Amino acid sequence: MAHRLLPIAVLAAVAAASACGGSGGAGAGQVRGTARAAPAGTGYTSDQLGQALLQQVTGYRRGEPDSGEYGSLKALRNAAQVRRETALDKPACADAQAGGGKVAADVPTALVTFAKSDGQTATETLMGVADADAGKQVEARVPTGCLTFRTHLSGQWAEHEVTEARRGDVGDGSRTVGVVTTSGDQRTNTWYVVFQGRHYLGTVTVFGPNATRAEAEGLARASVTQARKILS
């Protein structure tokens, strides 16, 4: 089975759930997935990707990392559950995403979430994929009709506005997507960077009322620097 790479609707729904006091469901998993050999054309196992994750982020506390097959990781399963529970006013946007195409369930993956005392989080994910597949994720764009939409979750509607930057220069190419979520009197920002490295795809998501594009892209650059030390 293949999975969508963090649809925009999932990012927005998690933001809305957290604004309403819910758990959000997208933190780092603490159940280790099943390790596997690297598929042809990638070169990295989930254990190697786990070693390449950021070790510290200033101002944040590092959570327990998780690695294994993409479809087995707790945080990504939680995100899929949020997606199933979320209704959209524009159903066609359910698969509008911060990346392009799908990620196979057995792709070697590692992720870690960092948290601040005020609840803001930063999540890094590394996936071992072929360069051509990583390029498709970087080149994808959110459909124009999905730049604004509403979601219904846990009995409450939330409004979302998407901002998408032009192709960036993080790693071997990147793209940045921002989502501003308004739920009641709560406003939350989510900034999501997708970037390509040699035989891997990385993402960094910064989530919270004070999350900024600059911080997300800065962490993505730090991720690339760390990964090059380990995966070169």
PDB file of N, CA and C in Angstrom, residues 2 10-11 19 66 71 81-82 94-95 97 108 134 174 209 219 224:
ATOM      1  N   ALA A   2       0.458   2.255  -0.758  1.00  0.00           N
ATOM      2  CA  ALA A   2       1.182   3.526  -0.791  1.00  0.00           C
ATOM      3  C   ALA A   2       0.455   4.556   0.054  1.00  0.00           C
ATOM      4  N   VAL A  10      -4.035  17.076   6.268  1.00  0.00           N
ATOM      5  CA  VAL A  10      -3.588  16.495   7.536  1.00  0.00           C
ATOM      6  C   VAL A  10      -2.875  17.537   8.371  1.00  0.00           C
ATOM      7  N   LEU A  11      -1.978  18.318   7.754  1.00  0.00           N
ATOM      8  CA  LEU A  11      -1.298  19.377   8.493  1.00  0.00           C
ATOM      9  C   LEU A  11      -2.308  20.334   9.108  1.00  0.00           C
ATOM     10  N   ALA A  19      -5.348  23.330  18.318  1.00  0.00           N
ATOM     11  CA  ALA A  19      -5.928  24.609  18.722  1.00  0.00           C
ATOM     12  C   ALA A  19      -7.150  24.408  19.601  1.00  0.00           C
ATOM     13  N   ASP A  66      12.066   7.554  15.940  1.00  0.00           N
ATOM     14  CA  ASP A  66      11.418   6.331  15.477  1.00  0.00           C
ATOM     15  C   ASP A  66      11.953   6.027  14.085  1.00  0.00           C
ATOM     16  N   GLY A  71       5.161   3.007   6.468  1.00  0.00           N
ATOM     17  CA  GLY A  71       3.792   2.713   6.889  1.00  0.00           C
ATOM     18  C   GLY A  71       3.658   2.177   8.294  1.00  0.00           C
ATOM     19  N   GLN A  81      -4.801   8.473  10.667  1.00  0.00           N
ATOM     20  CA  GLN A  81      -6.038   8.400  11.418  1.00  0.00           C
ATOM     21  C   GLN A  81      -6.734   9.762  11.450  1.00  0.00           C
ATOM     22  N   VAL A  82      -5.955  10.830  11.656  1.00  0.00           N
ATOM     23  CA  VAL A  82      -6.527  12.178  11.629  1.00  0.00           C
ATOM     24  C   VAL A  82      -7.173  12.452  10.278  1.00  0.00           C
ATOM     25  N   ALA A  94      -8.582  16.629  -0.499  1.00  0.00           N
ATOM     26  CA  ALA A  94      -8.151  15.695   0.543  1.00  0.00           C
ATOM     27  C   ALA A  94      -6.730  15.195   0.309  1.00  0.00           C
ATOM     28  N   ASP A  95      -6.332  15.077  -0.966  1.00  0.00           N
ATOM     29  CA  ASP A  95      -4.999  14.574  -1.277  1.00  0.00           C
ATOM     30  C   ASP A  95      -4.044  15.670  -1.711  1.00  0.00           C
ATOM     31  N   GLN A  97      -1.240  18.031  -1.348  1.00  0.00           N
ATOM     32  CA  GLN A  97      -0.180  17.703  -0.418  1.00  0.00           C
ATOM     33  C   GLN A  97       1.022  18.612  -0.545  1.00  0.00           C
ATOM     34  N   PRO A 108      12.228   2.892   3.691  1.00  0.00           N
ATOM     35  CA  PRO A 108      12.952   3.113   4.949  1.00  0.00           C
ATOM     36  C   PRO A 108      12.801   4.564   5.403  1.00  0.00           C
ATOM     37  N   ALA A 134      12.235  11.406  -5.261  1.00  0.00           N
ATOM     38  CA  ALA A 134      12.401  12.592  -4.418  1.00  0.00           C
ATOM     39  C   ALA A 134      12.147  13.854  -5.233  1.00  0.00           C
ATOM     40  N   SER A 174      14.249  22.193  -3.050  1.00  0.00           N
ATOM     41  CA  SER A 174      13.257  22.135  -1.971  1.00  0.00           C
ATOM     42  C   SER A 174      12.022  22.939  -2.331  1.00  0.00           C
ATOM     43  N   PRO A 209       1.777  28.574  17.261  1.00  0.00           N
ATOM     44  CA  PRO A 209       1.327  29.954  17.012  1.00  0.00           C
ATOM     45  C   PRO A 209       2.435  30.860  16.497  1.00  0.00           C
ATOM     46  N   LEU A 219      15.960  24.943   9.899  1.00  0.00           N
ATOM     47  CA  LEU A 219      16.087  23.578  10.404  1.00  0.00           C
ATOM     48  C   LEU A 219      16.289  22.593   9.255  1.00  0.00           C
ATOM     49  N   VAL A 224      20.037  18.918   6.377  1.00  0.00           N
ATOM     50  CA  VAL A 224      20.888  18.545   5.238  1.00  0.00           C
ATOM     51  C   VAL A 224      22.351  18.444   5.677  1.00  0.00           C
TER      52      VAL A 224
END
